[in-house]
């Protein structure tokens, strides 16, 4: 899909407040952990990533389903 910035065409306008990639990743991980009551293996399966990759994403992150 070709986006023409001059016309503002496309699925999103330049003025839309989209989350950053980091914010979107955090939101998806938090939701997956919420739906699985904190079970990281199940959350990783829902997200379509390995348990190890989820662990790398979680490193340094804190939230209601993560232990400090």
CSV table of C-alpha atoms in Angstrom, one decimal:
chain,number,residue,atom,x,y,z
A,1,UNK,CA,0.0,0.0,0.0
A,2,UNK,CA,1.5,3.3,-1.1
A,3,UNK,CA,1.1,6.2,1.3
A,4,UNK,CA,1.0,9.8,0.1
A,5,UNK,CA,2.0,12.0,3.0
A,6,UNK,CA,1.0,15.2,1.0
A,7,UNK,CA,-2.6,14.1,0.7
A,8,UNK,CA,-2.8,12.3,4.1
A,9,UNK,CA,-4.2,9.2,2.3
A,10,UNK,CA,-4.0,5.8,3.8
A,11,UNK,CA,-5.3,4.0,6.9
A,12,UNK,CA,-3.9,6.6,9.3
A,13,UNK,CA,-3.5,10.3,9.3
A,14,UNK,CA,-0.1,11.7,10.3
A,15,UNK,CA,-1.9,13.3,13.3
A,16,UNK,CA,-3.3,10.1,14.7
A,17,UNK,CA,-1.9,9.3,18.2
A,18,UNK,CA,-0.6,5.8,17.6
A,19,UNK,CA,1.3,4.0,20.4
A,20,UNK,CA,5.0,3.6,20.0
A,21,UNK,CA,6.2,0.1,19.1
A,22,UNK,CA,7.5,-0.3,22.7
A,23,UNK,CA,4.1,0.8,24.1
A,24,UNK,CA,2.2,-1.5,21.8
A,25,UNK,CA,4.4,-4.4,22.7
A,26,UNK,CA,3.9,-3.8,26.4
A,27,UNK,CA,0.2,-3.5,26.0
A,28,UNK,CA,0.1,-6.9,24.1
A,29,UNK,CA,2.3,-8.6,26.7
A,30,UNK,CA,0.3,-7.2,29.6
A,31,UNK,CA,-3.0,-8.4,28.0
A,32,UNK,CA,-1.7,-11.8,27.3
A,33,UNK,CA,-0.4,-12.2,30.9
A,34,UNK,CA,-3.7,-10.9,32.2
A,35,UNK,CA,-5.7,-13.5,30.1
A,36,UNK,CA,-3.4,-16.3,31.4
A,37,UNK,CA,-3.3,-15.2,35.0
A,38,UNK,CA,0.4,-14.5,34.7
A,39,UNK,CA,1.3,-17.8,33.0
A,40,UNK,CA,4.2,-16.9,30.8
A,41,UNK,CA,4.3,-20.1,28.8
A,42,UNK,CA,0.6,-19.7,27.9
A,43,UNK,CA,1.1,-16.0,27.2
A,44,UNK,CA,4.0,-16.7,24.9
A,45,UNK,CA,1.8,-19.2,23.0
A,46,UNK,CA,-1.0,-16.6,22.6
A,47,UNK,CA,1.5,-14.1,21.3
A,48,UNK,CA,3.1,-16.5,18.9
A,49,UNK,CA,6.5,-16.3,20.4
A,50,UNK,CA,8.8,-18.6,22.4
A,51,UNK,CA,8.8,-18.5,26.2
A,52,UNK,CA,12.5,-17.4,26.0
A,53,UNK,CA,11.6,-14.5,23.7
A,54,UNK,CA,8.8,-13.4,26.1
A,55,UNK,CA,11.3,-13.6,29.0
A,56,UNK,CA,13.7,-11.3,27.0
A,57,UNK,CA,10.8,-8.8,26.5
A,58,UNK,CA,9.9,-8.9,30.2
A,59,UNK,CA,13.5,-8.3,31.4
A,60,UNK,CA,13.5,-4.9,32.9
A,61,UNK,CA,9.7,-4.5,32.6
A,62,UNK,CA,7.5,-4.2,35.6
A,63,UNK,CA,3.7,-4.5,35.8
A,64,UNK,CA,0.9,-6.1,37.8
A,65,UNK,CA,1.6,-9.6,36.4
A,66,UNK,CA,5.4,-9.3,36.7
A,67,UNK,CA,7.4,-9.9,39.8
A,68,UNK,CA,9.8,-7.2,40.7
